[in-house]
mmCIF file of C-alpha atoms in Angstrom:
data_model
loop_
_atom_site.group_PDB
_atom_site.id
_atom_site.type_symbol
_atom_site.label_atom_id
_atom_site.label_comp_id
_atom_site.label_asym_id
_atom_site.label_seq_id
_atom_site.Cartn_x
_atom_site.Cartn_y
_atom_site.Cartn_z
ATOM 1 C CA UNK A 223 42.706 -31.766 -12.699
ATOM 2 C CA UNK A 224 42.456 -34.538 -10.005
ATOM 3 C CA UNK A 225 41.129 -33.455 -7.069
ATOM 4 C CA UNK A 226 43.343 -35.300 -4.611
ATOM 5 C CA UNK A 227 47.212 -33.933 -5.228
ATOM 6 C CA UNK A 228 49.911 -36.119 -3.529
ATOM 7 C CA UNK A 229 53.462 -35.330 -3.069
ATOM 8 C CA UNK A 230 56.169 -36.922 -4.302
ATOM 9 C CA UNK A 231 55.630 -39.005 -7.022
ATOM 10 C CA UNK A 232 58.580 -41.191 -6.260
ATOM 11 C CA UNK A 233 60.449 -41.115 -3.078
ATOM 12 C CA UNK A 234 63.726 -43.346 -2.149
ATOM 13 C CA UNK A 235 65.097 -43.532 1.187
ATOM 14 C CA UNK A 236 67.839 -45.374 3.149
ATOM 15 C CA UNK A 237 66.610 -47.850 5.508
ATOM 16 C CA UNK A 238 66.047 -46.139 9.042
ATOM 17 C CA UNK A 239 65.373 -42.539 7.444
ATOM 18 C CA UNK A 240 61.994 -41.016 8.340
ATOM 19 C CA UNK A 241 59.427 -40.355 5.613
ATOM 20 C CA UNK A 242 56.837 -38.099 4.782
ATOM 21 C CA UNK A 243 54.020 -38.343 1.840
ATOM 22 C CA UNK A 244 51.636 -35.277 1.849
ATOM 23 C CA UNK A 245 48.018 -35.409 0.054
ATOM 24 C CA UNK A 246 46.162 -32.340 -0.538
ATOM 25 C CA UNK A 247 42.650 -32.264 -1.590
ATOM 26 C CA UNK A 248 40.174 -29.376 -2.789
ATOM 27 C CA UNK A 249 36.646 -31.431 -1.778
ATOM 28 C CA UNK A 250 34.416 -31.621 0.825
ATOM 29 C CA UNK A 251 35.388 -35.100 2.273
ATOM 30 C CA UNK A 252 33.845 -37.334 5.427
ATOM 31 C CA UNK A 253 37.472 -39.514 5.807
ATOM 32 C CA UNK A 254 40.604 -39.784 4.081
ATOM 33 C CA UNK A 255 41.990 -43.071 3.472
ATOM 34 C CA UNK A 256 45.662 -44.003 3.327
ATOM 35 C CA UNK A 257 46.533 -47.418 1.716
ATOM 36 C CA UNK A 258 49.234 -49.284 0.243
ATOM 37 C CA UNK A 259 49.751 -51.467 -2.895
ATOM 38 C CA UNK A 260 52.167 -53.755 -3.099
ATOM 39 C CA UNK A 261 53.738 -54.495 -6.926
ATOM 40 C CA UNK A 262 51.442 -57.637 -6.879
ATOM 41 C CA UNK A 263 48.318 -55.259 -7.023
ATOM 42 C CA UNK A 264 46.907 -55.840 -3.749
ATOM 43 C CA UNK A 265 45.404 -53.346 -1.732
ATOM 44 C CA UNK A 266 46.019 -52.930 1.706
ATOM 45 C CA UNK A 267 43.842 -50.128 4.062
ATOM 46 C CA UNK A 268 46.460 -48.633 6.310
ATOM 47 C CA UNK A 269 44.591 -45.716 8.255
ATOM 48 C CA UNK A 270 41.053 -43.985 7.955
ATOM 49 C CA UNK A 271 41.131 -40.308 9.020
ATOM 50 C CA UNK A 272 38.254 -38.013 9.984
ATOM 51 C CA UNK A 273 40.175 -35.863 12.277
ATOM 52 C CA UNK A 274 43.608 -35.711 13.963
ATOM 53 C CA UNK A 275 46.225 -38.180 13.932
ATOM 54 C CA UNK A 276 46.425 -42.005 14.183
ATOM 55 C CA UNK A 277 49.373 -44.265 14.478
ATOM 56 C CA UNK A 278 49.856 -47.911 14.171
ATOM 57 C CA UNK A 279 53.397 -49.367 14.548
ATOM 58 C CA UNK A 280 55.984 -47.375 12.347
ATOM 59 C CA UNK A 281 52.803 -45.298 10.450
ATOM 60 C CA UNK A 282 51.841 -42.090 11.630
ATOM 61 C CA UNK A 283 48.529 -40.382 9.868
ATOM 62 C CA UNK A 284 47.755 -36.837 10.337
ATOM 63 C CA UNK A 285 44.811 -34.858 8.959
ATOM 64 C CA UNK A 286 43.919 -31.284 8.966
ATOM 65 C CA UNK A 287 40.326 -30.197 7.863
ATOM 66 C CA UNK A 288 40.648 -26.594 7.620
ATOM 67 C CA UNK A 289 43.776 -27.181 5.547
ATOM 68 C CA UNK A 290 42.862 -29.442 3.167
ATOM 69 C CA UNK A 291 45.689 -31.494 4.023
ATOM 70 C CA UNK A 292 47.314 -34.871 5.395
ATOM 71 C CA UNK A 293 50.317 -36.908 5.623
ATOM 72 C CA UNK A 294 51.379 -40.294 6.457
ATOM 73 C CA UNK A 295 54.958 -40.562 8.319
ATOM 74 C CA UNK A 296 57.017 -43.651 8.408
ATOM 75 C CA UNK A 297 59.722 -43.817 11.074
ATOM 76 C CA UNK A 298 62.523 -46.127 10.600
ATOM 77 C CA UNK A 299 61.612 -46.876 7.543
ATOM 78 C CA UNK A 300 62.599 -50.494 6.432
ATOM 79 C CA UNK A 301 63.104 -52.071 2.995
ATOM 80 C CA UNK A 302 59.451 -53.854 3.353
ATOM 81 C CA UNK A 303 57.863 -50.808 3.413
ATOM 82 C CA UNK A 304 58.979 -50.205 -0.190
ATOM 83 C CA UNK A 305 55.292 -49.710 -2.216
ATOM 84 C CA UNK A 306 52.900 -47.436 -3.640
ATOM 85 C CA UNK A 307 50.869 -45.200 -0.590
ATOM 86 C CA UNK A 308 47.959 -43.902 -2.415
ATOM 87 C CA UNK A 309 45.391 -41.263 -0.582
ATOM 88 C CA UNK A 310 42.052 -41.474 -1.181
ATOM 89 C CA UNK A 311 39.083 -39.325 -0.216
ATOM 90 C CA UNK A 312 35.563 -40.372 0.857
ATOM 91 C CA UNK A 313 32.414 -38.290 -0.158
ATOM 92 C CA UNK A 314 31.019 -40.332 3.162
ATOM 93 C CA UNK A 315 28.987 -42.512 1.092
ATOM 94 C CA UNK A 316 31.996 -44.826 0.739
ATOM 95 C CA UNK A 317 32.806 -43.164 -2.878
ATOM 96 C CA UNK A 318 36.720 -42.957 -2.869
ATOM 97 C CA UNK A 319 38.793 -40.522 -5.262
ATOM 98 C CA UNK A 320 42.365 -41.393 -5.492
ATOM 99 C CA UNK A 321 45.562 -39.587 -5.889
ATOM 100 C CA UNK A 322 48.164 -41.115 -8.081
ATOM 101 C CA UNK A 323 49.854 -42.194 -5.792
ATOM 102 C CA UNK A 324 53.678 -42.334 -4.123
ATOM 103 C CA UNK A 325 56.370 -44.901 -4.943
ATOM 104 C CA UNK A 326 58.225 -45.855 -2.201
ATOM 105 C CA UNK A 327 61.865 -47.550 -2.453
ATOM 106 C CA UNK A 328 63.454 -47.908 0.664
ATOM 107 C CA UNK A 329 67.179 -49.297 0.004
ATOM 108 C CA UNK A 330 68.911 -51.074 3.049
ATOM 109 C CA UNK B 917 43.075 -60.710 6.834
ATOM 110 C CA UNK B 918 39.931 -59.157 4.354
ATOM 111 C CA UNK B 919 37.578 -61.889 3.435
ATOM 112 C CA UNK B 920 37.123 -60.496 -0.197
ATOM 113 C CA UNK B 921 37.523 -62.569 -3.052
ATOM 114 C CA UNK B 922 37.589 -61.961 -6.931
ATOM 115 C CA UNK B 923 38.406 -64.510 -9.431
ATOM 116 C CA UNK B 924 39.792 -65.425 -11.946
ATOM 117 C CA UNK B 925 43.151 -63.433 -10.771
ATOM 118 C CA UNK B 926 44.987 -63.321 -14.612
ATOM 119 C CA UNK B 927 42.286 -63.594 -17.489
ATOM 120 C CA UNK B 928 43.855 -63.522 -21.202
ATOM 121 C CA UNK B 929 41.062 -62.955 -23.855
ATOM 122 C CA UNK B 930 40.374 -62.668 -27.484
ATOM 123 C CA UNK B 931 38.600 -58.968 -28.798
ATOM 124 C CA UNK B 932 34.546 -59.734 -28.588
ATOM 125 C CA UNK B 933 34.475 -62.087 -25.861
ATOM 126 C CA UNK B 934 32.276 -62.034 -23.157
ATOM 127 C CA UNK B 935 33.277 -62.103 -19.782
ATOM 128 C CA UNK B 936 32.542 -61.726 -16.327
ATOM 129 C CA UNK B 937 34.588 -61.081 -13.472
ATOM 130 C CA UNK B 938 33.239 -62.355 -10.132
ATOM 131 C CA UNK B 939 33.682 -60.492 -6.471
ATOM 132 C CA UNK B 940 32.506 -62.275 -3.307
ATOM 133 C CA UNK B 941 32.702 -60.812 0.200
ATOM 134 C CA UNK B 942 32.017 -63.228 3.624
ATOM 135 C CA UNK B 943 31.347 -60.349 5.651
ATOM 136 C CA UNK B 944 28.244 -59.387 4.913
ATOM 137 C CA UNK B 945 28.758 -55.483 3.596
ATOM 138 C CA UNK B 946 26.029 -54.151 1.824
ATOM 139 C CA UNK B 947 28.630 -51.321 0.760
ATOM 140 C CA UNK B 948 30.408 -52.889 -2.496
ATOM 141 C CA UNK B 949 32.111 -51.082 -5.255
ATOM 142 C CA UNK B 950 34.332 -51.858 -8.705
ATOM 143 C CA UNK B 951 37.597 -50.017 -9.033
ATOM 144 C CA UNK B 952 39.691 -49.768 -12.451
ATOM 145 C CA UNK B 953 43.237 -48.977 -12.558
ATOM 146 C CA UNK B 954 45.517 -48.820 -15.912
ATOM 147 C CA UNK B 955 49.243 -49.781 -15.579
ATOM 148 C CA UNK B 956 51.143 -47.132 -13.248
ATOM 149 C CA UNK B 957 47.969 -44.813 -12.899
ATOM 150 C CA UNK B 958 45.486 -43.444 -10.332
ATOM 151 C CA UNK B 959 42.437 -46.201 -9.141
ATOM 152 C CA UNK B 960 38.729 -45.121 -10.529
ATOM 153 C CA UNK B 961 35.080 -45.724 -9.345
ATOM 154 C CA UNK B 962 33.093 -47.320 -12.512
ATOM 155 C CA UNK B 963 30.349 -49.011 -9.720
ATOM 156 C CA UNK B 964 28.879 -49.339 -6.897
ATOM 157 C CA UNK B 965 26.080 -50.822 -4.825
ATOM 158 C CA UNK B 966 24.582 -49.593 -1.543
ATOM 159 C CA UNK B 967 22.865 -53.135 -1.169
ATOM 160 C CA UNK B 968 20.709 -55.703 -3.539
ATOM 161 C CA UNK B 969 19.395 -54.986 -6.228
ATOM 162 C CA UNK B 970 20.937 -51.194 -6.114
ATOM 163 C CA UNK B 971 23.955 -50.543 -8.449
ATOM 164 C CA UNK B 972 25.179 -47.019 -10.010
ATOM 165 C CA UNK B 973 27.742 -46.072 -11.934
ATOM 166 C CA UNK B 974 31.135 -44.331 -11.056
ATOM 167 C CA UNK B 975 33.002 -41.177 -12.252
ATOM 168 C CA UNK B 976 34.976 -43.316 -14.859
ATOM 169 C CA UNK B 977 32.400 -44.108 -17.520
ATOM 170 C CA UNK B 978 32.698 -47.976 -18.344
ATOM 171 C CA UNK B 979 31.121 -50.361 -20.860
ATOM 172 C CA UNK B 980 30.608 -53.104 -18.171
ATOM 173 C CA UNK B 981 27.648 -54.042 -16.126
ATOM 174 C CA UNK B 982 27.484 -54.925 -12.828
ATOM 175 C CA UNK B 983 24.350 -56.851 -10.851
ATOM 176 C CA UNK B 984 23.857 -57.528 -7.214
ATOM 177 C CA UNK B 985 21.329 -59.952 -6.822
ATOM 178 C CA UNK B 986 22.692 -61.303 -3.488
ATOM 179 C CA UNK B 987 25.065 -59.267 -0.934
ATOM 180 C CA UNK B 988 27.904 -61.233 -0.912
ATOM 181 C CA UNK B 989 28.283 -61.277 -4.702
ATOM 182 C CA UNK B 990 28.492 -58.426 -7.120
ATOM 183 C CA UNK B 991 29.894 -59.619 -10.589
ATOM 184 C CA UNK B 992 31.143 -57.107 -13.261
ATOM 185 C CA UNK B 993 30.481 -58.581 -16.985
ATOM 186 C CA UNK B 994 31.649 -56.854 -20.395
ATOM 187 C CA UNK B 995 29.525 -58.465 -22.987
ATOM 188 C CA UNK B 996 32.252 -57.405 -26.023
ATOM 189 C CA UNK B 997 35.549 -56.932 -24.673
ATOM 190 C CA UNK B 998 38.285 -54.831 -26.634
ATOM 191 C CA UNK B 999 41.500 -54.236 -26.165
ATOM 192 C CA UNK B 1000 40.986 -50.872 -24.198
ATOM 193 C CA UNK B 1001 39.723 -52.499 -21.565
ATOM 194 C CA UNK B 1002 42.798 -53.941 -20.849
ATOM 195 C CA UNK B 1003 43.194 -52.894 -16.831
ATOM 196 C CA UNK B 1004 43.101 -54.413 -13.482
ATOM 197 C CA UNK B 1005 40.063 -54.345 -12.076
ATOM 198 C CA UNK B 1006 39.270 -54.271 -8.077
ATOM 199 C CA UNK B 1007 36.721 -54.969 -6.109
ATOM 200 C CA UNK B 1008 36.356 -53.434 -2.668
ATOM 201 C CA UNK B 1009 33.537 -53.547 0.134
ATOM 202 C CA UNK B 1010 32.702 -51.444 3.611
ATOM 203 C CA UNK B 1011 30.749 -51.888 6.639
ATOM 204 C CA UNK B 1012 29.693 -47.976 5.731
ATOM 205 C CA UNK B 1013 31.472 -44.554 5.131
ATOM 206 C CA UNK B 1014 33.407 -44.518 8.524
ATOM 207 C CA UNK B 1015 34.712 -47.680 7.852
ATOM 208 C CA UNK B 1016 37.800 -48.732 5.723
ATOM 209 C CA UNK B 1017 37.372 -50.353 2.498
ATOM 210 C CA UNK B 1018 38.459 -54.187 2.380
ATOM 211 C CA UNK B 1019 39.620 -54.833 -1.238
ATOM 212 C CA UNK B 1020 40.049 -58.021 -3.511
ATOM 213 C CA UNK B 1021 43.448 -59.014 -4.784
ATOM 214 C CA UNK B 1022 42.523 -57.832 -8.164
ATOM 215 C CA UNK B 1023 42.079 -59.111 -11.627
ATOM 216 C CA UNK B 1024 44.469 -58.358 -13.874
ATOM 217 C CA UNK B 1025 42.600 -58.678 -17.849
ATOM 218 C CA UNK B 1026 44.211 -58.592 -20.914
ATOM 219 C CA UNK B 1027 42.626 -58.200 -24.355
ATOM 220 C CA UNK B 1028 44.299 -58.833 -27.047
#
């Protein structure tokens, strides 16, 4: 059983609509990482999380300890932002454990 | 933009080659670690190094090696290579464990 769950799989929106990916974990962690992958393979680091909430442009990351649990919010989402978002936790000695990861279609 | 580099990015082989795949970072990390990911699945640790002359291996047991003989290069060699080991194979590095991880674009091997 992988010890970083993410939900959904797959996820298609209309361009503008608002989107949520959720990552549960059952680990003592140091950070949670969000990233993307583009269908080239590239890896991208989006947002590092220790505590609370970040934002950058259109991303939103929230974390919650005591829960186990975080999610990364796109508003207005836009046909670029079609990818895989893939969580990852950090043991805090850099050592990440992925989820599988959510595929993200965005249709205009 | 990251200043991590693997090459090659594509590598088509024949079973019982060897080969190494190289990873070189300009911004002098001594964090450094080799992720493999199959087509359409979840990203695993098979190495890492803390620094020169330190490497360990990940949760995802691997036949490759991996050396670190200067920080800004830590290659990862299979000395037979089969067609299981067909994967991409990423490279990533990080200022520490508060930092983000910068990773490589990735080579994608084949084994045929």
């Amino acid at each position: 059983k992988n010890e970083v769950e993410q939900s959904p799989q797959n996820l298609t929106a209309q361009e503008g609509e608002f989107i949520t990916i959720n990552c549960s974990y059952s680990v003592g962690i140091s950070a949670l990482h969000w990233l993307q992958q583009h269908p080239g393979g590239g890896i991208v680091s989006l947002f590092m999380l220790s505590s609370g909430k970040k934002k950058h442009g259109r991303l939103i990351a929230t974390i919650n300890i005591q829960e186990k649990h975080s999610s990364l919010h796109i508003t207005a989402s836009h046909p670029r932002d079609s990818a895989v978002y893939i969580c990852a936790v950090d043991d805090s000695w850099g050592k990440l454990q992925f989820g599988a990861g959510t595929q993200v279609v965005v249709t205009p | 933009e990251a200043d991590i580099y693997q090459t090659p990015r594509y590598l088509v082989i024949g079973t019982g080659k060897k080969i190494t795949l190289e990873c070189s970072q300009t911004m002098g990390h001594d964090k450094m670690y080799w992720y493999q990911q199959d087509p359409g699945m979840e990203l695993h640790l098979i190495h890492y190094s803390y620094g020169v002359n330190s490497t360990e291996k990940g949760d995802l047991s691997s036949e490759s090696t991996v050396s670190r003989i200067r920080t800004e290069h830590f290659p990862l060699t299979l000395e037979s290579a089969r067609p299981s080991h067909t994967s991409q194979y990423l490279c990533a590095s990080t200022e520490g464990p508060y930092n983000e991880q910068f990773f490589g674009p990735g080579t994608r091997l084949t084994v045929l």
